[in-house]
Amino acid sequence: MQKRYSGFSGRGPGAKPYNNSGRPGAQGRFRSQGRQFSQPRRIPGTTINVAQLVNKVQDSGQYKPTEDVIGHSFADFKMDSRLKVNIINKGYTKPTPIQDRAIPVGLEGFDVIGVANTGTGKTAAFLLPLLNKMLADRRQRALILAPTRELALQIQEELRDYAKRMDIFSVLCIGGSDMGKQIRALKTPVNFVIGTPGRIMDLMKRRVLKLESFHNIVLDEADRMVDMGFIKDIRFILSQLPRERHSFFFTATLDQKVEELITQFMNDPVKIWVKKHDTAANIEQDIVYVPNDKNAKLNILIEQLEKPGFDRVLVFGRTKHGVDKISKSLSMNGIRVDCIHGNKTQNYRQKALNRFKKGEVKVLVATDVAARGLDINAVSHVINFDLPSCYDDYVHRIGRTGRADMKGKALTFVTKG
C-alpha cells in the first residue's frame, strides 16, 4: 500500500516510478501542498543596483510561503528518544519553521525540497530524519554535499552533537585536508560522508569511494554549488547513487538548473517554502558613502569599528590582496583582526574562524569564500568594504548577521565622487 503524508502532496496514489534514466515519470514537476510552481524571478547580472540593497527586495510574489508553521515541539516528532535527549542537551525545544515542516516529512521517507534563508536551521532539518533512520537500520549510509569546506565542517560538527553516544560514524572529505587520512577513514564502516563536490569526485576517481550503498543524499545550498560551477560534478555523483534513494535538497533560490536537478533526480518531492524575504527582517541595512580615496575608505572603516556595539564584525573585501591589506591596516591601528581567503590553508582558515567565534579577534576580514555557510553566533555587523559582484552575493554576505532571530546590522560602503 502506498503511503501518503497528510497535509502534504508527497508520494500519493498515482505517483510515477523512476524510469531507467533515473528521471521521474510524469512531468517531473515538484509539488507543494497540491500546487505547481514555476521558476522564481532572480536579479541577474554581475553588478548590483545600490538602490536595491537597503530593505527593498522581497520575493516576487510568484511563490507563496508555506502557511504558518504547524507548531511542533521537538518532543512531538516520532524520533528515537536518544535523539531527543541530544536535542535537549543542545538547548533546543522548539523547531524553526523549516525544521517544523521538513522533519516530519523526512521522517516518513519523502523526498524534501527546502527553500529557506540561510541561518534558519536547515542542517537539523535533514540530519535528524537521517539519524533516526540510521538508528533503526545501521546499514543506512548518507552522502551530504556542501559548496564550501567551512559549511561541510559545520555540518559535521552539528552531526557530532546530535549523534553523541550513538556509535554513528562520519568522515569529512574536503580539499585542503589530508586526502590519505580521508581514504583510510573511508575504508572503515561510516554512516555519513560529508564533503565538497570536488573532493568527492577525486575520491570516486581513485575508486576509494563507491556510492552503490548510499541510499540517502543531501544537497545543502544546492543553488550555490550550481553557481560555483559544480553542476556537472553533481550530476555525475547523483547518477552513481542507487535509483531507490531518499533525497534532501536545500536551497535559498530556485533557478532553472536547480529545478532541472530536482526534475531529474528526485521522486515527486514535497516542497517546503518558508522564505518570506531575501534578507532577514531583523537585519538593519544601511549605506555608508565614502570618498573616492582608498586611505579615506580605510579611515572610515576604522571609525566605524571603534563605535560602541561593533562587537563582532565581518568585513568583506573583493580580492585576496585587498583583504590582506585591510587586515594589516586594522592590525596596525590596534584592532584585533584576522582574515580568511582562498590562499589561506584550510587549517589556518579554521583557526581564524575559531578565534573569531571565541571573541579572540573582533574583526574577521574575508573574501566571498566566507559568504556562504558560515554559522557564527552573534555577529553584530557585516560591512561590505567592497561591493559584492551580484545581488545574490550581497544577500549571502549580510546573512552572516541577524541569525537565529538576533538583531544585526549590515553596512555597505559606496564610493561617491
PDB file of C-alpha atoms in Angstrom, residues 125-335:
ATOM      1  CA  ALA A 125      16.062  19.542   9.128  1.00  0.00           C
ATOM      2  CA  PHE A 126      17.958  16.837   7.242  1.00  0.00           C
ATOM      3  CA  LEU A 127      20.290  15.441   9.915  1.00  0.00           C
ATOM      4  CA  LEU A 128      17.565  14.463  12.376  1.00  0.00           C
ATOM      5  CA  PRO A 129      15.474  12.366   9.949  1.00  0.00           C
ATOM      6  CA  LEU A 130      18.627  10.669   8.632  1.00  0.00           C
ATOM      7  CA  LEU A 131      19.955   9.907  12.108  1.00  0.00           C
ATOM      8  CA  ASN A 132      16.600   8.478  13.125  1.00  0.00           C
ATOM      9  CA  LYS A 133      16.674   6.218  10.077  1.00  0.00           C
ATOM     10  CA  MET A 134      20.206   5.032  10.902  1.00  0.00           C
ATOM     11  CA  LEU A 135      19.330   4.238  14.498  1.00  0.00           C
ATOM     12  CA  ALA A 136      16.635   1.924  13.139  1.00  0.00           C
ATOM     13  CA  ASP A 137      18.872   0.440  10.432  1.00  0.00           C
ATOM     14  CA  ARG A 138      22.643   0.623  10.882  1.00  0.00           C
ATOM     15  CA  ARG A 139      23.208  -0.320   7.245  1.00  0.00           C
ATOM     16  CA  GLN A 140      21.931   3.067   6.085  1.00  0.00           C
ATOM     17  CA  ARG A 141      24.527   5.450   4.624  1.00  0.00           C
ATOM     18  CA  ALA A 142      24.193   9.082   3.578  1.00  0.00           C
ATOM     19  CA  LEU A 143      26.199  11.380   1.332  1.00  0.00           C
ATOM     20  CA  ILE A 144      25.996  15.095   2.147  1.00  0.00           C
ATOM     21  CA  LEU A 145      27.310  17.603  -0.397  1.00  0.00           C
ATOM     22  CA  ALA A 146      28.083  21.211   0.533  1.00  0.00           C
ATOM     23  CA  PRO A 147      29.550  24.031  -1.568  1.00  0.00           C
ATOM     24  CA  THR A 148      32.366  25.058   0.778  1.00  0.00           C
ATOM     25  CA  ARG A 149      34.779  23.438   3.179  1.00  0.00           C
ATOM     26  CA  GLU A 150      33.532  25.616   6.011  1.00  0.00           C
ATOM     27  CA  LEU A 151      29.918  24.557   5.560  1.00  0.00           C
ATOM     28  CA  ALA A 152      30.893  20.869   5.304  1.00  0.00           C
ATOM     29  CA  LEU A 153      32.845  21.178   8.552  1.00  0.00           C
ATOM     30  CA  GLN A 154      29.922  22.856  10.300  1.00  0.00           C
ATOM     31  CA  ILE A 155      27.585  20.074   9.197  1.00  0.00           C
ATOM     32  CA  GLN A 156      29.954  17.512  10.676  1.00  0.00           C
ATOM     33  CA  GLU A 157      30.151  19.448  13.945  1.00  0.00           C
ATOM     34  CA  GLU A 158      26.357  19.547  14.215  1.00  0.00           C
ATOM     35  CA  LEU A 159      26.177  15.863  13.358  1.00  0.00           C
ATOM     36  CA  ARG A 160      28.525  15.043  16.224  1.00  0.00           C
ATOM     37  CA  ASP A 161      26.295  16.935  18.660  1.00  0.00           C
ATOM     38  CA  TYR A 162      23.107  15.199  17.554  1.00  0.00           C
ATOM     39  CA  ALA A 163      24.758  11.750  17.332  1.00  0.00           C
ATOM     40  CA  LYS A 164      26.530  11.677  20.709  1.00  0.00           C
ATOM     41  CA  ARG A 165      26.744   8.215  22.289  1.00  0.00           C
ATOM     42  CA  MET A 166      25.101   6.549  19.296  1.00  0.00           C
ATOM     43  CA  ASP A 167      28.072   4.922  17.540  1.00  0.00           C
ATOM     44  CA  ILE A 168      27.273   6.828  14.356  1.00  0.00           C
ATOM     45  CA  PHE A 169      30.417   7.484  12.303  1.00  0.00           C
ATOM     46  CA  SER A 170      31.216  10.103   9.692  1.00  0.00           C
ATOM     47  CA  VAL A 171      34.102  11.207   7.512  1.00  0.00           C
ATOM     48  CA  LEU A 172      34.754  14.729   6.255  1.00  0.00           C
ATOM     49  CA  CYS A 173      36.020  14.828   2.654  1.00  0.00           C
ATOM     50  CA  ILE A 174      37.148  18.329   1.704  1.00  0.00           C
ATOM     51  CA  GLY A 175      40.056  19.904  -0.109  1.00  0.00           C
ATOM     52  CA  GLY A 176      42.902  21.434   1.844  1.00  0.00           C
ATOM     53  CA  SER A 177      42.942  18.455   4.205  1.00  0.00           C
ATOM     54  CA  ASP A 178      44.926  15.213   4.196  1.00  0.00           C
ATOM     55  CA  MET A 179      43.457  13.001   1.486  1.00  0.00           C
ATOM     56  CA  GLY A 180      45.331   9.974   2.791  1.00  0.00           C
ATOM     57  CA  LYS A 181      43.572  10.306   6.126  1.00  0.00           C
ATOM     58  CA  GLN A 182      40.227  10.571   4.351  1.00  0.00           C
ATOM     59  CA  ILE A 183      40.978   7.474   2.262  1.00  0.00           C
ATOM     60  CA  ARG A 184      41.845   5.484   5.395  1.00  0.00           C
ATOM     61  CA  ALA A 185      38.631   6.632   7.074  1.00  0.00           C
ATOM     62  CA  LEU A 186      36.568   5.559   4.061  1.00  0.00           C
ATOM     63  CA  LYS A 187      37.921   2.034   4.433  1.00  0.00           C
ATOM     64  CA  THR A 188      36.175   1.779   7.805  1.00  0.00           C
ATOM     65  CA  PRO A 189      32.401   1.500   8.267  1.00  0.00           C
ATOM     66  CA  VAL A 190      30.951   5.018   8.136  1.00  0.00           C
ATOM     67  CA  ASN A 191      27.341   6.177   8.098  1.00  0.00           C
ATOM     68  CA  PHE A 192      27.884   9.691   6.778  1.00  0.00           C
ATOM     69  CA  VAL A 193      30.240  11.026   4.132  1.00  0.00           C
ATOM     70  CA  ILE A 194      30.221  14.833   4.179  1.00  0.00           C
ATOM     71  CA  GLY A 195      32.151  16.680   1.512  1.00  0.00           C
ATOM     72  CA  THR A 196      32.536  19.198  -1.253  1.00  0.00           C
ATOM     73  CA  PRO A 197      31.843  18.063  -4.834  1.00  0.00           C
ATOM     74  CA  GLY A 198      35.464  18.445  -5.972  1.00  0.00           C
ATOM     75  CA  ARG A 199      36.938  16.217  -3.276  1.00  0.00           C
ATOM     76  CA  ILE A 200      34.123  13.679  -3.591  1.00  0.00           C
ATOM     77  CA  MET A 201      34.866  13.435  -7.321  1.00  0.00           C
ATOM     78  CA  ASP A 202      38.590  12.954  -6.611  1.00  0.00           C
ATOM     79  CA  LEU A 203      37.855  10.101  -4.229  1.00  0.00           C
ATOM     80  CA  MET A 204      35.467   8.483  -6.694  1.00  0.00           C
ATOM     81  CA  LYS A 205      38.067   8.663  -9.470  1.00  0.00           C
ATOM     82  CA  ARG A 206      40.535   6.913  -7.171  1.00  0.00           C
ATOM     83  CA  ARG A 207      37.870   4.229  -6.601  1.00  0.00           C
ATOM     84  CA  VAL A 208      38.065   4.612  -2.841  1.00  0.00           C
ATOM     85  CA  LEU A 209      34.532   5.992  -2.633  1.00  0.00           C
ATOM     86  CA  LYS A 210      31.780   3.961  -4.260  1.00  0.00           C
ATOM     87  CA  LEU A 211      28.202   5.129  -3.923  1.00  0.00           C
ATOM     88  CA  GLU A 212      26.235   1.944  -4.581  1.00  0.00           C
ATOM     89  CA  SER A 213      25.390   1.584  -0.896  1.00  0.00           C
ATOM     90  CA  PHE A 214      24.382   5.217  -0.295  1.00  0.00           C
ATOM     91  CA  HIS A 215      20.603   5.328  -0.287  1.00  0.00           C
ATOM     92  CA  ASN A 216      20.404   8.851   1.160  1.00  0.00           C
ATOM     93  CA  ILE A 217      21.628  12.081  -0.432  1.00  0.00           C
ATOM     94  CA  VAL A 218      21.659  15.690   0.762  1.00  0.00           C
ATOM     95  CA  LEU A 219      22.482  18.734  -1.348  1.00  0.00           C
ATOM     96  CA  ASP A 220      22.918  21.659   1.031  1.00  0.00           C
ATOM     97  CA  GLU A 221      22.891  25.092  -0.629  1.00  0.00           C
ATOM     98  CA  ALA A 222      22.282  23.487  -3.992  1.00  0.00           C
ATOM     99  CA  ASP A 223      21.993  26.879  -5.688  1.00  0.00           C
ATOM    100  CA  ARG A 224      25.446  27.884  -4.504  1.00  0.00           C
ATOM    101  CA  MET A 225      27.019  24.658  -5.797  1.00  0.00           C
ATOM    102  CA  VAL A 226      25.443  25.337  -9.188  1.00  0.00           C
ATOM    103  CA  ASP A 227      26.676  28.949  -9.122  1.00  0.00           C
ATOM    104  CA  MET A 228      30.200  27.734  -8.334  1.00  0.00           C
ATOM    105  CA  GLY A 229      30.267  25.548 -11.435  1.00  0.00           C
ATOM    106  CA  PHE A 230      29.749  22.146  -9.811  1.00  0.00           C
ATOM    107  CA  ILE A 231      26.696  21.236 -11.872  1.00  0.00           C
ATOM    108  CA  LYS A 232      28.461  18.546 -13.959  1.00  0.00           C
ATOM    109  CA  ASP A 233      30.084  17.004 -10.887  1.00  0.00           C
ATOM    110  CA  ILE A 234      26.762  16.961  -9.057  1.00  0.00           C
ATOM    111  CA  ARG A 235      25.007  15.301 -11.972  1.00  0.00           C
ATOM    112  CA  PHE A 236      27.686  12.617 -12.167  1.00  0.00           C
ATOM    113  CA  ILE A 237      27.659  11.995  -8.406  1.00  0.00           C
ATOM    114  CA  LEU A 238      23.881  11.708  -8.296  1.00  0.00           C
ATOM    115  CA  SER A 239      23.919   9.329 -11.269  1.00  0.00           C
ATOM    116  CA  GLN A 240      26.119   6.907  -9.299  1.00  0.00           C
ATOM    117  CA  LEU A 241      23.661   6.589  -6.414  1.00  0.00           C
ATOM    118  CA  PRO A 242      21.114   3.786  -6.208  1.00  0.00           C
ATOM    119  CA  ARG A 243      17.918   4.517  -8.089  1.00  0.00           C
ATOM    120  CA  GLU A 244      15.889   3.990  -4.936  1.00  0.00           C
ATOM    121  CA  ARG A 245      17.084   6.727  -2.616  1.00  0.00           C
ATOM    122  CA  HIS A 246      15.930   9.324  -0.122  1.00  0.00           C
ATOM    123  CA  SER A 247      16.824  12.875  -1.192  1.00  0.00           C
ATOM    124  CA  PHE A 248      17.013  16.232   0.581  1.00  0.00           C
ATOM    125  CA  PHE A 249      17.749  19.358  -1.461  1.00  0.00           C
ATOM    126  CA  PHE A 250      18.065  22.639   0.423  1.00  0.00           C
ATOM    127  CA  THR A 251      18.450  25.943  -1.351  1.00  0.00           C
ATOM    128  CA  ALA A 252      17.875  29.658  -0.906  1.00  0.00           C
ATOM    129  CA  THR A 253      16.850  30.196  -4.523  1.00  0.00           C
ATOM    130  CA  LEU A 254      15.406  28.026  -7.273  1.00  0.00           C
ATOM    131  CA  ASP A 255      16.834  28.732 -10.696  1.00  0.00           C
ATOM    132  CA  GLN A 256      16.462  26.699 -13.857  1.00  0.00           C
ATOM    133  CA  LYS A 257      19.493  24.468 -13.273  1.00  0.00           C
ATOM    134  CA  VAL A 258      18.451  23.609  -9.721  1.00  0.00           C
ATOM    135  CA  GLU A 259      14.945  22.848 -10.951  1.00  0.00           C
ATOM    136  CA  GLU A 260      16.419  20.552 -13.609  1.00  0.00           C
ATOM    137  CA  LEU A 261      18.283  18.622 -10.897  1.00  0.00           C
ATOM    138  CA  ILE A 262      15.049  18.301  -8.954  1.00  0.00           C
ATOM    139  CA  THR A 263      13.199  17.056 -12.012  1.00  0.00           C
ATOM    140  CA  GLN A 264      15.848  14.510 -12.910  1.00  0.00           C
ATOM    141  CA  PHE A 265      16.910  13.132  -9.551  1.00  0.00           C
ATOM    142  CA  MET A 266      14.015  13.475  -7.081  1.00  0.00           C
ATOM    143  CA  ASN A 267      10.916  11.333  -6.792  1.00  0.00           C
ATOM    144  CA  ASP A 268       7.812  13.530  -6.522  1.00  0.00           C
ATOM    145  CA  PRO A 269       9.283  15.595  -3.670  1.00  0.00           C
ATOM    146  CA  VAL A 270       7.448  17.642  -1.077  1.00  0.00           C
ATOM    147  CA  LYS A 271       8.459  21.284  -1.415  1.00  0.00           C
ATOM    148  CA  ILE A 272       8.587  23.416   1.707  1.00  0.00           C
ATOM    149  CA  TRP A 273       8.911  27.154   1.182  1.00  0.00           C
ATOM    150  CA  VAL A 274       9.359  29.196   4.366  1.00  0.00           C
ATOM    151  CA  LYS A 275      11.381  32.008   2.817  1.00  0.00           C
ATOM    152  CA  LYS A 276       9.409  35.245   3.046  1.00  0.00           C
ATOM    153  CA  HIS A 277      12.130  37.751   2.221  1.00  0.00           C
ATOM    154  CA  ASP A 278      15.520  37.556   0.563  1.00  0.00           C
ATOM    155  CA  THR A 279      17.036  39.192   3.634  1.00  0.00           C
ATOM    156  CA  ALA A 280      16.002  38.680   7.226  1.00  0.00           C
ATOM    157  CA  ALA A 281      13.692  41.339   8.658  1.00  0.00           C
ATOM    158  CA  ASN A 282      15.909  41.633  11.729  1.00  0.00           C
ATOM    159  CA  ILE A 283      18.920  42.808   9.695  1.00  0.00           C
ATOM    160  CA  GLU A 284      19.090  46.587   9.568  1.00  0.00           C
ATOM    161  CA  GLN A 285      20.714  47.646   6.308  1.00  0.00           C
ATOM    162  CA  ASP A 286      22.364  50.945   5.517  1.00  0.00           C
ATOM    163  CA  ILE A 287      24.758  52.587   3.056  1.00  0.00           C
ATOM    164  CA  VAL A 288      27.891  54.500   4.057  1.00  0.00           C
ATOM    165  CA  TYR A 289      29.068  56.915   1.376  1.00  0.00           C
ATOM    166  CA  VAL A 290      32.860  57.218   1.251  1.00  0.00           C
ATOM    167  CA  PRO A 291      35.200  59.485  -0.735  1.00  0.00           C
ATOM    168  CA  ASN A 292      36.930  58.072  -3.785  1.00  0.00           C
ATOM    169  CA  ASP A 293      40.171  57.633  -1.882  1.00  0.00           C
ATOM    170  CA  LYS A 294      41.482  54.325  -0.554  1.00  0.00           C
ATOM    171  CA  ASN A 295      43.009  55.880   2.567  1.00  0.00           C
ATOM    172  CA  ALA A 296      39.796  57.716   3.398  1.00  0.00           C
ATOM    173  CA  LYS A 297      37.851  54.490   2.959  1.00  0.00           C
ATOM    174  CA  LEU A 298      40.100  52.667   5.439  1.00  0.00           C
ATOM    175  CA  ASN A 299      39.859  55.547   7.895  1.00  0.00           C
ATOM    176  CA  ILE A 300      36.074  55.434   7.778  1.00  0.00           C
ATOM    177  CA  LEU A 301      36.179  51.675   8.355  1.00  0.00           C
ATOM    178  CA  ILE A 302      38.335  52.197  11.437  1.00  0.00           C
ATOM    179  CA  GLU A 303      35.983  54.923  12.695  1.00  0.00           C
ATOM    180  CA  GLN A 304      33.037  52.554  12.325  1.00  0.00           C
ATOM    181  CA  LEU A 305      34.807  49.726  14.140  1.00  0.00           C
ATOM    182  CA  GLU A 306      35.608  51.978  17.088  1.00  0.00           C
ATOM    183  CA  LYS A 307      31.955  52.835  17.677  1.00  0.00           C
ATOM    184  CA  PRO A 308      30.052  51.172  20.548  1.00  0.00           C
ATOM    185  CA  GLY A 309      28.197  47.989  19.623  1.00  0.00           C
ATOM    186  CA  PHE A 310      30.619  46.857  16.904  1.00  0.00           C
ATOM    187  CA  ASP A 311      31.439  43.764  18.951  1.00  0.00           C
ATOM    188  CA  ARG A 312      31.940  41.027  16.338  1.00  0.00           C
ATOM    189  CA  VAL A 313      32.317  42.321  12.813  1.00  0.00           C
ATOM    190  CA  LEU A 314      32.679  40.525   9.488  1.00  0.00           C
ATOM    191  CA  VAL A 315      34.239  42.715   6.771  1.00  0.00           C
ATOM    192  CA  PHE A 316      34.058  41.671   3.122  1.00  0.00           C
ATOM    193  CA  GLY A 317      36.628  42.612   0.515  1.00  0.00           C
ATOM    194  CA  ARG A 318      36.664  41.736  -3.164  1.00  0.00           C
ATOM    195  CA  THR A 319      40.201  40.349  -3.622  1.00  0.00           C
ATOM    196  CA  LYS A 320      42.648  38.275  -1.628  1.00  0.00           C
ATOM    197  CA  HIS A 321      45.267  41.014  -1.843  1.00  0.00           C
ATOM    198  CA  GLY A 322      42.741  43.614  -0.735  1.00  0.00           C
ATOM    199  CA  VAL A 323      41.657  41.511   2.236  1.00  0.00           C
ATOM    200  CA  ASP A 324      45.273  41.163   3.341  1.00  0.00           C
ATOM    201  CA  LYS A 325      45.756  44.955   3.091  1.00  0.00           C
ATOM    202  CA  ILE A 326      42.622  45.705   5.093  1.00  0.00           C
ATOM    203  CA  SER A 327      43.622  43.215   7.785  1.00  0.00           C
ATOM    204  CA  LYS A 328      47.134  44.621   8.035  1.00  0.00           C
ATOM    205  CA  SER A 329      45.872  48.214   8.275  1.00  0.00           C
ATOM    206  CA  LEU A 330      43.388  47.345  11.020  1.00  0.00           C
ATOM    207  CA  SER A 331      46.035  45.469  12.977  1.00  0.00           C
ATOM    208  CA  MET A 332      48.412  48.459  12.762  1.00  0.00           C
ATOM    209  CA  ASN A 333      45.640  50.568  14.281  1.00  0.00           C
ATOM    210  CA  GLY A 334      45.305  48.301  17.293  1.00  0.00           C
ATOM    211  CA  ILE A 335      42.223  46.379  16.201  1.00  0.00           C
TER     212      ILE A 335
END
